[in-house]
CSV table of C-alpha atoms in Angstrom, one decimal:
chain,number,residue,atom,x,y,z
A,17,MET,CA,20.4,471.8,95.6
A,18,GLY,CA,22.9,473.8,93.7
A,19,ARG,CA,22.2,476.9,96.1
A,20,TRP,CA,22.1,474.7,99.2
A,21,ALA,CA,25.4,473.3,98.1
A,22,LEU,CA,27.1,476.9,97.4
A,23,ASP,CA,25.7,478.0,100.8
A,24,VAL,CA,27.6,475.0,102.5
A,25,ALA,CA,30.5,475.8,100.5
A,26,PHE,CA,30.5,479.4,101.9
A,27,LEU,CA,29.9,478.4,105.4
A,28,TRP,CA,32.8,475.9,105.5
A,29,LYS,CA,35.2,478.5,103.8
A,30,ALA,CA,34.1,481.2,106.6
A,31,VAL,CA,34.2,478.8,109.4
A,32,LEU,CA,37.9,477.7,107.8
A,33,THR,CA,39.1,481.3,107.6
A,34,LEU,CA,37.6,482.2,111.1
A,35,GLY,CA,40.0,479.0,112.3
A,36,LEU,CA,43.0,480.0,110.6
A,37,VAL,CA,42.9,483.4,111.8
A,38,LEU,CA,42.3,482.3,115.2
A,39,LEU,CA,45.2,480.0,115.1
A,40,TYR,CA,47.3,482.9,113.7
A,41,TYR,CA,45.7,485.4,116.7
A,42,CYS,CA,46.9,482.6,119.5
A,43,PHE,CA,50.5,482.3,118.3
A,44,SER,CA,50.9,486.2,117.4
A,45,ILE,CA,49.3,487.4,120.6
A,46,GLY,CA,50.5,484.6,122.6
A,47,ILE,CA,54.1,485.2,121.7
A,48,THR,CA,53.9,489.0,122.6
A,49,PHE,CA,52.6,488.2,126.0
A,50,TYR,CA,55.3,485.2,126.4
A,51,ASN,CA,58.1,487.4,125.7
A,52,LYS,CA,56.8,490.2,128.0
A,53,TRP,CA,56.0,487.8,130.6
A,54,LEU,CA,59.3,485.8,130.6
A,55,THR,CA,61.5,489.1,130.2
A,56,LYS,CA,60.1,490.0,133.5
A,57,SER,CA,62.5,487.3,135.3
A,58,PHE,CA,65.0,486.4,132.7
A,59,HIS,CA,66.8,489.4,131.5
A,60,PHE,CA,68.5,488.1,128.8
A,61,PRO,CA,66.3,488.5,125.6
A,62,LEU,CA,69.4,488.4,123.1
A,63,PHE,CA,69.9,484.6,124.2
A,64,MET,CA,66.3,484.2,124.2
A,65,THR,CA,65.9,485.1,120.8
A,66,MET,CA,68.9,483.3,119.5
A,67,LEU,CA,67.1,479.8,121.6
A,68,HIS,CA,64.2,480.9,119.2
A,69,LEU,CA,66.0,481.0,116.2
A,70,ALA,CA,67.5,477.6,116.5
A,71,VAL,CA,64.3,475.8,117.4
A,72,ILE,CA,62.8,477.5,114.5
A,73,PHE,CA,65.7,476.2,112.3
A,74,LEU,CA,65.1,472.6,113.7
A,75,PHE,CA,61.5,472.6,113.1
A,76,SER,CA,61.9,473.9,109.4
A,77,ALA,CA,64.5,471.6,108.7
A,78,LEU,CA,62.4,468.5,109.8
A,79,SER,CA,59.2,470.0,107.9
A,80,ARG,CA,62.1,470.3,104.9
A,81,ALA,CA,62.8,466.7,105.4
A,82,LEU,CA,59.1,465.3,105.7
A,83,VAL,CA,58.0,467.1,102.5
A,84,GLN,CA,60.6,465.7,100.5
A,85,CYS,CA,60.5,462.1,102.0
A,86,SER,CA,56.7,462.4,100.9
A,87,SER,CA,57.1,464.1,97.5
A,88,HIS,CA,60.8,462.6,96.6
A,89,ARG,CA,61.5,466.2,95.4
A,90,ALA,CA,65.0,467.7,96.7
A,91,ARG,CA,64.5,471.0,98.5
A,92,VAL,CA,66.6,473.9,97.4
A,93,VAL,CA,69.8,474.4,98.9
A,94,LEU,CA,71.4,477.8,97.9
A,95,SER,CA,75.2,478.0,96.8
A,96,TRP,CA,77.5,479.7,99.5
A,97,ALA,CA,77.5,482.5,96.8
A,98,ASP,CA,74.0,483.0,96.8
A,99,TYR,CA,73.7,482.5,100.4
A,100,LEU,CA,76.1,485.2,101.5
A,101,ARG,CA,75.3,487.8,98.8
A,102,ARG,CA,71.6,487.6,98.8
A,103,VAL,CA,70.1,485.9,101.9
A,104,ALA,CA,72.8,487.4,104.6
A,105,PRO,CA,71.3,491.3,104.5
A,106,THR,CA,68.1,489.9,105.0
A,107,ALA,CA,68.8,487.5,107.6
A,108,LEU,CA,71.0,490.6,109.6
A,109,ALA,CA,68.0,493.0,109.2
A,110,THR,CA,65.7,490.4,110.5
A,111,ALA,CA,68.0,489.4,113.6
A,112,LEU,CA,68.2,493.0,114.3
A,113,ASP,CA,64.2,493.4,114.3
A,114,VAL,CA,63.6,490.4,116.4
A,115,GLY,CA,66.4,491.0,118.6
A,116,LEU,CA,66.0,494.5,119.6
A,117,SER,CA,62.0,494.0,119.7
A,118,ASN,CA,62.4,491.4,122.1
A,119,TRP,CA,64.8,493.7,124.0
A,120,SER,CA,62.6,496.4,124.4
A,121,PHE,CA,60.3,494.3,126.5
A,122,LEU,CA,62.5,494.9,129.4
A,123,TYR,CA,61.4,498.6,129.4
A,124,VAL,CA,58.2,499.0,127.6
A,125,THR,CA,54.7,497.6,128.4
A,126,VAL,CA,53.0,495.6,125.6
A,127,SER,CA,50.8,498.3,124.8
A,128,LEU,CA,53.4,500.5,123.7
A,129,TYR,CA,55.4,498.2,122.0
A,130,THR,CA,52.2,496.9,120.1
A,131,MET,CA,51.8,500.5,119.1
A,132,THR,CA,55.4,501.6,118.0
A,133,LYS,CA,55.6,498.2,116.1
A,134,SER,CA,52.5,499.4,114.0
A,135,SER,CA,54.9,502.1,112.5
A,136,ALA,CA,56.8,499.3,110.5
A,137,VAL,CA,54.4,499.9,108.0
A,138,LEU,CA,55.5,503.6,108.0
A,139,PHE,CA,59.2,502.2,107.5
A,140,ILE,CA,58.3,499.7,105.1
A,141,LEU,CA,56.6,502.5,102.6
A,142,ILE,CA,59.9,504.6,103.0
A,143,PHE,CA,62.0,502.0,101.7
A,144,SER,CA,60.0,500.3,99.1
A,145,LEU,CA,60.0,504.2,97.9
A,146,ILE,CA,63.9,504.3,98.1
A,147,PHE,CA,63.9,500.5,96.6
A,148,LYS,CA,61.4,501.6,93.8
A,149,LEU,CA,59.0,499.0,94.7
A,150,GLU,CA,56.3,501.6,95.5
A,151,GLU,CA,55.5,504.7,93.4
A,152,LEU,CA,55.1,508.3,95.1
A,153,ARG,CA,51.5,508.9,95.7
A,154,ALA,CA,49.6,511.6,97.1
A,155,ALA,CA,47.5,508.4,99.0
A,156,LEU,CA,50.8,507.0,100.3
A,157,VAL,CA,51.9,510.3,101.8
A,158,LEU,CA,48.6,510.3,103.6
A,159,VAL,CA,49.4,507.0,105.1
A,160,VAL,CA,52.7,508.4,106.3
A,161,LEU,CA,51.0,511.2,108.2
A,162,LEU,CA,48.5,509.3,109.4
A,163,ILE,CA,50.7,506.5,111.0
A,164,ALA,CA,53.4,509.2,112.0
A,165,GLY,CA,50.7,511.5,113.9
A,166,GLY,CA,48.9,508.2,115.5
A,167,LEU,CA,52.2,507.3,117.1
A,168,PHE,CA,53.3,510.7,118.4
A,169,MET,CA,49.7,510.9,119.9
A,170,PHE,CA,49.9,507.6,121.5
A,171,THR,CA,53.3,508.3,122.9
A,172,TYR,CA,52.4,512.0,123.8
A,173,LYS,CA,52.4,512.3,128.1
A,174,SER,CA,52.2,508.4,128.2
A,175,THR,CA,52.6,507.7,132.1
A,176,GLN,CA,54.6,504.5,131.2
A,177,PHE,CA,56.8,505.7,128.5
A,178,ASN,CA,60.1,504.5,128.5
A,179,VAL,CA,62.6,506.4,126.7
A,180,GLU,CA,65.4,503.5,126.3
A,181,GLY,CA,62.7,500.8,125.5
A,182,PHE,CA,60.8,503.0,123.0
A,183,ALA,CA,64.1,504.0,120.9
A,184,LEU,CA,64.8,500.0,120.8
A,185,VAL,CA,61.3,498.9,119.7
A,186,LEU,CA,61.5,502.3,117.3
A,187,GLY,CA,64.9,501.4,116.0
A,188,ALA,CA,63.3,497.8,115.5
A,189,SER,CA,60.4,499.0,113.6
A,190,PHE,CA,63.0,501.0,111.6
A,191,ILE,CA,65.0,498.0,110.5
A,192,GLY,CA,61.8,496.0,110.3
A,193,GLY,CA,61.4,498.5,107.5
A,194,ILE,CA,64.8,497.6,105.9
A,195,ARG,CA,63.9,494.0,106.8
A,196,TRP,CA,60.8,493.4,104.7
A,197,THR,CA,61.7,495.3,102.0
A,198,LEU,CA,64.8,493.2,101.5
A,199,THR,CA,62.4,489.9,102.3
A,200,GLN,CA,60.2,491.0,99.4
A,201,MET,CA,62.9,491.4,97.2
A,202,LEU,CA,64.4,488.1,98.2
A,203,LEU,CA,61.2,486.5,97.5
A,204,GLN,CA,60.9,487.9,93.8
A,205,LYS,CA,64.1,486.7,92.7
A,206,ALA,CA,62.4,483.0,91.5
A,207,GLU,CA,65.7,481.6,90.6
A,208,LEU,CA,66.2,481.0,94.3
A,209,GLY,CA,63.6,478.9,94.7
A,210,LEU,CA,62.9,480.5,98.6
A,211,GLN,CA,58.9,481.1,98.0
A,212,ASN,CA,57.8,478.6,100.2
A,213,PRO,CA,58.4,480.6,103.6
A,214,ILE,CA,59.4,477.0,105.3
A,215,ASP,CA,62.4,477.2,103.0
A,216,THR,CA,63.1,480.7,103.8
A,217,MET,CA,62.9,480.1,107.6
A,218,PHE,CA,65.3,477.3,107.1
A,219,HIS,CA,68.1,479.6,105.0
A,220,LEU,CA,67.9,482.6,107.3
A,221,GLN,CA,67.7,481.3,111.0
A,222,PRO,CA,71.6,480.2,110.7
A,223,LEU,CA,72.6,483.8,110.0
A,224,MET,CA,70.1,485.3,111.9
A,225,PHE,CA,71.9,483.2,114.8
A,226,LEU,CA,75.2,484.5,113.9
A,227,GLY,CA,74.4,487.9,112.9
A,228,LEU,CA,73.0,488.5,117.1
A,229,PHE,CA,76.1,486.6,118.7
A,230,PRO,CA,78.1,489.6,119.0
A,231,LEU,CA,75.7,491.7,120.5
A,232,PHE,CA,75.1,488.6,122.8
A,233,ALA,CA,78.4,488.3,123.6
A,234,VAL,CA,79.0,492.1,124.6
A,235,PHE,CA,75.9,492.4,126.2
A,236,GLU,CA,74.8,489.0,128.2
A,237,GLY,CA,78.0,487.1,127.8
A,238,HIS,CA,77.4,486.4,131.7
A,239,LEU,CA,74.3,484.3,131.2
A,240,SER,CA,73.2,481.8,133.4
A,241,ALA,CA,69.9,480.0,131.8
A,242,ALA,CA,69.3,476.7,133.6
A,243,ASP,CA,66.2,477.6,135.2
A,244,HIS,CA,64.4,478.6,132.4
A,245,ARG,CA,65.2,475.7,129.5
A,246,SER,CA,61.5,474.6,129.3
A,247,SER,CA,60.2,478.0,129.4
A,248,LEU,CA,62.6,479.3,126.2
A,249,PHE,CA,61.7,476.2,124.3
A,250,LEU,CA,58.3,477.4,124.7
A,251,GLY,CA,59.3,480.5,123.0
A,252,GLY,CA,60.6,478.6,120.0
A,253,ILE,CA,57.6,476.6,119.3
A,254,LEU,CA,55.5,480.0,119.4
A,255,ALA,CA,58.0,481.5,117.1
A,256,PHE,CA,57.6,478.5,114.5
A,257,GLY,CA,53.8,478.3,114.9
A,258,LEU,CA,53.4,482.1,113.8
A,259,GLY,CA,55.4,481.7,110.8
A,260,PHE,CA,53.8,479.1,109.9
A,261,SER,CA,50.2,479.8,110.7
A,262,GLU,CA,50.4,483.1,108.7
A,263,PHE,CA,51.8,481.0,106.1
A,264,LEU,CA,48.8,478.8,106.5
A,265,LEU,CA,46.5,481.7,106.3
A,266,VAL,CA,47.5,483.4,103.4
A,267,SER,CA,48.0,479.9,101.3
A,268,ARG,CA,44.3,478.9,102.2
A,269,THR,CA,42.8,482.8,102.0
A,270,SER,CA,44.9,485.5,100.7
A,271,SER,CA,47.6,488.1,102.2
A,272,LEU,CA,44.8,490.8,102.2
A,273,THR,CA,43.1,488.4,104.5
A,274,LEU,CA,46.2,488.2,106.8
A,275,SER,CA,46.8,491.9,106.4
A,276,ILE,CA,43.1,493.0,107.9
A,277,ALA,CA,43.1,490.0,110.4
A,278,GLY,CA,46.4,491.8,111.6
A,279,ILE,CA,44.7,495.3,112.1
A,280,PHE,CA,42.3,493.5,114.5
A,281,LYS,CA,45.0,492.0,116.4
A,282,GLU,CA,46.5,494.9,117.3
A,283,VAL,CA,43.3,495.9,118.7
A,284,CYS,CA,42.9,492.7,120.6
A,285,THR,CA,46.4,493.0,121.7
A,286,LEU,CA,46.2,496.4,123.5
A,287,LEU,CA,42.7,495.5,125.2
A,288,LEU,CA,44.3,492.4,126.6
A,289,ALA,CA,47.3,494.5,127.8
A,290,ALA,CA,45.0,497.0,129.3
A,291,HIS,CA,42.7,494.1,131.2
A,292,LEU,CA,45.4,491.8,131.9
A,293,LEU,CA,48.8,493.6,132.6
A,294,GLY,CA,46.9,496.8,133.7
A,295,ASP,CA,48.3,499.1,131.0
A,296,GLN,CA,47.6,502.4,131.5
A,297,ILE,CA,46.0,503.8,127.9
A,298,SER,CA,44.4,507.5,128.3
A,299,LEU,CA,41.8,508.6,125.7
A,300,LEU,CA,44.5,510.7,123.6
A,301,ASN,CA,46.5,507.3,123.5
A,302,TRP,CA,43.3,505.3,122.1
A,303,LEU,CA,42.8,508.2,119.4
A,304,GLY,CA,46.2,508.0,118.3
A,305,PHE,CA,46.3,504.2,118.4
A,306,ALA,CA,42.6,504.7,116.1
A,307,LEU,CA,44.6,507.2,113.6
A,308,CYS,CA,47.5,505.0,113.2
A,309,LEU,CA,45.2,502.1,112.4
A,310,SER,CA,43.4,504.1,109.8
A,311,GLY,CA,46.6,505.2,107.9
A,312,ILE,CA,47.2,501.2,108.0
A,313,SER,CA,43.8,500.3,106.7
A,314,LEU,CA,44.3,503.1,104.3
A,315,HIS,CA,47.4,501.3,103.2
A,316,VAL,CA,45.7,497.9,103.0
A,317,ALA,CA,42.9,499.3,101.1
A,318,LEU,CA,45.1,500.7,98.7
A,319,LYS,CA,47.0,497.3,97.9
A,320,ALA,CA,43.7,495.6,97.5
A,321,LEU,CA,42.7,498.2,94.8
A,322,HIS,CA,46.0,498.7,93.1
A,323,SER,CA,46.0,494.5,92.9
A,324,ARG,CA,42.3,494.5,91.3
A,325,GLY,CA,43.5,497.5,89.1
A,326,ASP,CA,46.2,495.1,87.8
A,327,GLY,CA,43.6,492.6,86.8
A,328,GLY,CA,43.9,490.4,89.7
A,329,PRO,CA,47.2,489.3,92.0
A,330,LYS,CA,50.1,488.9,90.0
A,331,ALA,CA,52.0,485.7,90.6
A,332,LEU,CA,55.2,485.3,90.8
A,333,LYS,CA,57.1,483.4,88.2
A,334,GLY,CA,57.3,479.7,89.8
A,335,LEU,CA,54.6,480.5,92.1
A,336,GLY,CA,51.4,478.4,92.4
A,337,SER,CA,49.9,475.2,93.7
A,338,SER,CA,52.6,473.0,94.1
A,339,PRO,CA,52.9,469.5,95.5
A,340,ASP,CA,55.3,470.5,97.9
A,341,LEU,CA,52.8,472.9,99.5
A,342,GLU,CA,49.6,470.6,99.2
A,343,LEU,CA,51.5,467.7,100.8
A,344,LEU,CA,52.9,470.2,103.7
A,345,LEU,CA,49.7,471.8,104.4
A,346,ARG,CA,47.3,469.1,103.4
A,347,SER,CA,45.3,471.4,101.2
A,348,SER,CA,43.5,471.2,98.0
A,349,GLN,CA,44.3,473.3,94.9
A,350,ARG,CA,44.4,476.9,95.7
A,351,GLU,CA,41.5,479.3,94.0
A,352,GLU,CA,42.0,481.8,91.5
A,353,GLY,CA,43.3,485.0,92.7
A,354,ASP,CA,44.4,484.1,96.0
A,355,ASN,CA,48.2,483.4,94.7
A,356,GLU,CA,49.8,486.6,96.8
A,357,GLU,CA,52.8,485.0,98.5
A,358,GLU,CA,54.8,487.9,97.2
A,359,GLU,CA,53.1,490.0,99.7
A,360,TYR,CA,53.2,487.3,102.3
A,361,PHE,CA,56.1,488.7,104.2
A,362,VAL,CA,55.2,492.2,103.9
A,363,ALA,CA,51.7,492.1,105.1
A,364,GLN,CA,53.0,491.5,108.9
A,365,GLY,CA,56.1,493.6,110.3
A,366,GLN,CA,56.2,492.0,113.5
A,367,GLN,CA,57.0,488.6,115.1
């Protein structure tokens, strides 16, 4: 009877994990193809991004209000000094990352976008070394070489290569390295109380909106979006759903699960782009993509081994299974070893 109960519990956890991964795939892959589809007829990606930010802010504010009413616990509200000094750099980097990524869809295919954005891990490692969040090791050098070599092979003699679009998405990946490093540092400041990504999204969106506005005013000031209102709003829902599904997956499993799922998500995206959109991917491109994924996989494996070597994942001060999260996610108490929220934002470098 005990063995049967264990088998049922394992099967239930496996089904739940698969369901959460599929939910994450739906939002993540969905918003990538949505952005490409919309930019074919709507050539104002910065306005599209700003509207998405507004929708995310509204949904995160609503989520905070619901949790506060249910738990009768006040949500964290930062002072203006902390907001501008500590949150603003992260918000500006995030706004540029997302804005340039969406802008690149005017010029690049989904496959080239997916491959180039995968190189964000490369820049995350570089900036982690600069900010001393990582120690220089031979294995990290190998990870950098694999990812960089894979990116070169994927773009070499690509028949659908576009210099302007590639520069935009590579710039987004570079800024993404700064973005995720700053976000990790922001979440590790336990005194700010922003460990819950709903609170983080709530505080980031207004400054992200303001950060993108100058670019919008310069490049898209002649906008007329009357015919795309419903489509634009749908993108905001997908963007919020992506952030929340990532959070849900991490909170019920681990950031390692999210990282591994992200690797297979890239493969699914490329296969769908080739099948649905007719993206032309040569054998050399596929080999480059495989080389890049091997670097990312090595990085994930090193993270997992490093966590085990330290005696398991180290939860940040103030983190854990809180009443707020249980109300928000309707989940039971998390299992020991799954408190890895400090790596949540660095696990994925892509919206």
